[in-house]
Short mmCIF file of C-alpha atoms in Angstrom, two decimals:
data_model
loop_
_atom_site.label_atom_id
_atom_site.label_comp_id
_atom_site.label_asym_id
_atom_site.label_seq_id
_atom_site.Cartn_x
_atom_site.Cartn_y
_atom_site.Cartn_z
CA MET A 47 20.06 99.55 52.70
CA ARG A 48 22.21 97.32 54.85
CA GLU A 49 22.32 96.84 58.56
CA GLN A 50 25.11 95.78 60.50
CA TYR A 51 24.19 93.09 62.89
CA ARG A 52 25.61 93.03 66.39
CA THR A 53 25.24 91.01 69.58
CA HIS A 54 26.13 91.79 73.00
CA ASP A 55 26.01 88.34 74.35
CA GLY A 56 28.66 86.56 72.40
CA GLY A 57 26.61 85.28 69.69
CA LEU A 58 24.92 81.66 69.40
CA LEU A 59 27.23 78.95 70.44
CA GLU A 60 26.39 75.14 70.67
CA PRO A 61 27.23 75.18 74.52
CA ASP A 62 24.46 77.63 74.65
CA LEU A 63 21.49 75.48 73.14
CA ALA A 64 18.97 73.52 75.21
CA PRO A 65 19.06 69.46 74.32
CA HIS A 66 15.34 69.88 72.60
CA PRO A 67 14.49 72.57 70.09
CA MET A 68 11.25 73.34 71.78
CA ALA A 69 13.05 74.35 74.73
CA GLN A 70 15.54 76.42 72.74
CA PHE A 71 12.55 77.99 71.18
CA THR A 72 10.93 78.94 74.75
CA ARG A 73 14.09 80.45 75.57
CA TRP A 74 14.07 82.72 72.66
CA PHE A 75 10.19 83.47 72.57
CA LYS A 76 10.29 84.38 76.28
CA GLN A 77 12.81 87.09 75.14
CA ALA A 78 11.06 88.38 72.28
CA ALA A 79 7.67 88.49 74.32
CA ALA A 80 9.24 90.35 77.20
CA PRO A 81 8.17 93.90 78.30
CA GLY A 82 10.37 96.32 76.37
CA CYS A 83 11.70 94.31 73.85
CA PRO A 84 11.17 95.79 70.25
CA VAL A 85 9.44 93.13 68.64
CA ALA A 86 6.03 94.10 68.25
CA GLU A 87 4.33 90.56 67.65
CA PRO A 88 6.63 87.65 68.70
CA ASN A 89 3.91 85.13 67.83
CA ALA A 90 3.56 86.44 64.04
CA MET A 91 5.34 83.96 61.99
CA VAL A 92 5.49 83.26 58.20
CA VAL A 93 3.66 79.73 57.10
CA SER A 94 4.52 78.65 53.79
CA THR A 95 2.97 75.99 51.96
CA ALA A 96 3.06 74.45 48.42
CA ASP A 97 -0.02 72.81 46.69
CA ALA A 98 0.01 69.08 44.90
CA ALA A 99 1.66 70.94 41.82
CA GLY A 100 4.36 72.51 44.02
CA ARG A 101 3.42 76.15 43.87
CA PRO A 102 4.25 77.91 46.98
CA SER A 103 2.35 80.65 48.91
CA SER A 104 3.35 82.43 52.16
CA ARG A 105 1.29 84.50 54.65
CA THR A 106 1.73 85.75 58.42
CA VAL A 107 -0.32 83.71 60.93
CA LEU A 108 -0.21 84.12 64.77
CA LEU A 109 1.03 81.04 66.57
CA LYS A 110 -1.56 80.32 69.45
CA SER A 111 0.32 77.65 71.41
CA TYR A 112 3.17 75.39 71.18
CA ASP A 113 4.79 72.50 73.30
CA GLY A 114 7.23 69.58 73.06
CA GLU A 115 5.22 68.43 69.93
CA GLY A 116 5.20 71.49 67.77
CA PHE A 117 3.41 74.55 66.66
CA VAL A 118 -0.45 75.58 66.26
CA PHE A 119 -1.96 77.92 64.45
CA TYR A 120 -5.82 78.26 63.51
CA THR A 121 -7.50 78.70 60.31
CA ASN A 122 -10.57 78.43 57.89
CA TYR A 123 -10.34 74.95 56.51
CA GLY A 124 -11.16 76.33 53.49
CA SER A 125 -8.55 78.77 52.98
CA ARG A 126 -5.61 78.40 50.47
CA LYS A 127 -2.98 77.16 53.14
CA ALA A 128 -5.41 74.77 54.54
CA GLN A 129 -5.95 73.34 50.92
CA ASP A 130 -2.50 73.58 50.26
CA LEU A 131 -1.95 71.17 53.48
CA ALA A 132 -4.67 68.74 52.58
CA ALA A 133 -2.60 68.02 49.12
CA ASN A 134 1.17 68.49 50.61
CA PRO A 135 1.61 68.50 54.24
CA HIS A 136 4.87 69.59 54.31
CA VAL A 137 5.30 73.57 55.66
CA ALA A 138 7.87 75.79 56.41
CA LEU A 139 7.46 78.32 59.70
CA LEU A 140 9.69 81.50 59.90
CA PHE A 141 9.79 83.89 63.12
CA PRO A 142 11.25 87.02 61.70
CA TRP A 143 12.54 88.61 64.71
CA HIS A 144 14.26 91.35 63.10
CA PRO A 145 14.66 93.96 65.89
CA MET A 146 16.76 91.31 67.77
CA GLY A 147 18.69 90.33 64.99
CA ARG A 148 17.20 86.90 65.24
CA GLN A 149 15.21 84.12 63.14
CA VAL A 150 13.77 81.12 63.88
CA GLN A 151 13.10 78.87 60.46
CA VAL A 152 11.01 75.45 61.28
CA THR A 153 10.16 72.82 58.69
CA GLY A 154 7.97 69.83 59.07
CA THR A 155 4.65 68.43 58.52
CA ALA A 156 1.16 69.76 59.61
CA ALA A 157 -1.88 67.94 60.66
CA ARG A 158 -5.21 69.12 61.97
CA THR A 159 -5.74 69.51 65.86
CA GLY A 160 -8.50 67.39 67.59
CA ARG A 161 -11.87 68.93 67.56
CA GLU A 162 -11.62 69.24 71.61
CA GLU A 163 -8.40 71.30 71.37
CA THR A 164 -10.17 73.20 68.73
CA GLU A 165 -13.17 74.11 70.42
CA ALA A 166 -11.24 74.99 73.50
CA TYR A 167 -9.20 77.44 71.74
CA PHE A 168 -12.26 78.75 69.76
CA HIS A 169 -14.25 79.62 72.80
CA SER A 170 -11.31 81.39 74.71
CA ARG A 171 -11.18 83.94 71.56
CA PRO A 172 -12.63 87.17 71.77
CA HIS A 173 -16.54 87.34 70.91
CA GLY A 174 -15.89 89.65 67.78
CA SER A 175 -13.16 87.06 66.60
CA GLN A 176 -15.52 84.22 66.96
CA LEU A 177 -18.34 85.89 64.90
CA GLY A 178 -15.45 86.54 62.33
CA ALA A 179 -14.60 83.07 61.86
CA TRP A 180 -18.48 82.44 60.79
CA ALA A 181 -18.54 85.58 58.51
CA SER A 182 -15.39 84.76 56.23
CA ALA A 183 -15.10 82.23 53.68
CA GLN A 184 -11.18 82.89 54.23
CA SER A 185 -9.35 83.12 50.64
CA SER A 186 -12.70 83.22 48.45
CA VAL A 187 -13.25 86.24 46.14
CA LEU A 188 -15.67 88.84 47.76
CA ALA A 189 -17.82 91.11 45.49
CA ASP A 190 -17.27 94.02 47.84
CA ARG A 191 -16.87 95.16 51.51
CA ALA A 192 -20.26 95.43 52.12
CA GLY A 193 -21.15 91.77 51.81
CA LEU A 194 -18.65 90.97 54.33
CA ASP A 195 -19.66 93.47 56.66
CA ALA A 196 -23.35 92.64 56.12
CA ALA A 197 -22.78 89.08 57.15
CA TYR A 198 -20.98 89.97 60.09
CA ALA A 199 -23.73 92.31 61.41
CA GLU A 200 -26.35 89.64 60.92
CA LEU A 201 -24.35 87.37 63.06
CA ALA A 202 -23.87 89.99 65.48
CA ARG A 203 -27.45 90.12 65.69
CA ARG A 204 -28.28 86.69 65.90
CA HIS A 205 -25.27 85.95 68.86
CA PRO A 206 -25.14 89.10 70.97
CA PRO A 207 -22.29 89.66 73.09
CA GLY A 208 -22.52 87.20 76.03
CA SER A 209 -24.26 84.46 73.78
CA ALA A 210 -22.54 81.20 72.65
CA VAL A 211 -21.12 81.04 69.58
CA PRO A 212 -20.84 77.60 67.96
CA VAL A 213 -17.61 76.46 66.63
CA PRO A 214 -17.65 76.38 62.67
CA PRO A 215 -17.25 73.18 61.27
CA HIS A 216 -15.13 74.46 58.80
CA TRP A 217 -12.82 76.03 61.11
CA GLY A 218 -10.03 74.74 63.40
CA GLY A 219 -5.99 74.20 63.95
CA PHE A 220 -3.08 72.60 62.50
CA ARG A 221 0.13 71.36 64.39
CA VAL A 222 3.10 71.51 62.77
CA THR A 223 5.69 68.68 63.90
CA PRO A 224 9.12 69.81 63.38
CA ARG A 225 11.72 67.90 61.47
CA THR A 226 14.27 71.02 61.66
CA VAL A 227 14.32 73.93 63.46
CA GLU A 228 17.24 76.38 63.20
CA PHE A 229 18.08 79.29 65.40
CA TRP A 230 19.54 82.23 63.39
CA GLN A 231 21.54 84.77 65.22
CA GLY A 232 23.03 87.95 63.28
CA ARG A 233 26.47 88.65 63.50
CA GLU A 234 29.26 91.41 62.00
CA ASN A 235 29.98 91.47 58.58
CA ARG A 236 27.41 88.84 57.67
CA LEU A 237 29.10 85.90 59.76
CA HIS A 238 25.56 84.89 61.35
CA ASP A 239 25.50 81.81 63.62
CA ARG A 240 22.88 79.38 62.24
CA LEU A 241 22.53 76.10 64.46
CA ARG A 242 20.17 73.83 63.33
CA TYR A 243 18.06 70.96 65.34
CA VAL A 244 17.71 67.97 62.84
CA ALA A 245 15.36 65.04 64.37
CA THR A 246 17.26 61.78 63.97
CA GLY A 247 14.02 59.48 63.87
CA ASP A 248 14.49 57.79 67.00
CA GLY A 249 13.52 60.95 69.07
CA THR A 250 16.59 62.72 69.55
CA TRP A 251 17.88 65.79 67.78
CA HIS A 252 21.38 66.12 66.00
CA VAL A 253 22.18 69.75 66.18
CA GLU A 254 24.46 71.22 62.96
CA ARG A 255 26.37 74.39 62.23
CA LEU A 256 25.39 76.06 58.96
CA SER A 257 27.82 78.20 56.85
CA PRO A 258 26.21 82.14 56.88
#
């Protein structure tokens, strides 16, 4: 099981990069999200955290927005990832765009989004997803599926379609502020291009090439 990566655009070279990593991410994300691109969910990312004892865990989460400040996702604040981040804000993100032979790897720190931003996003979600945020005590142990379905059914009865659903106090966003952002482009013979932006501390970014 081995894939030979081939590029049709000459790979990824330093002169090709945008000055800021979020601008470069925008370029690649638009290509991954373009009609006809074989990437199924370009905003799906693996979020890796570690608890206070250093024990790691990973899961796939959907990126909901990004800007010059970083990457935003939403979750139950009682979930394992949220509890990890409360104890240890260091986080890693991975966008595995395998059909394009590309990956984007991010390291940085996560902090909760403001309540106003959280509420604006929550109310943009489909009605069923809003109810789901109330029905699920994410990462907790369930006795069976029936209990979850019953909780959702009761919420659907109390909040029919078209009614306002309040934002759960235990639910909200995290913004990951990047410290490094690596753009990985697969090349033949495992001689991949790996260009990494590193924050310098004065608001600028240094780009370095990593050996594959």
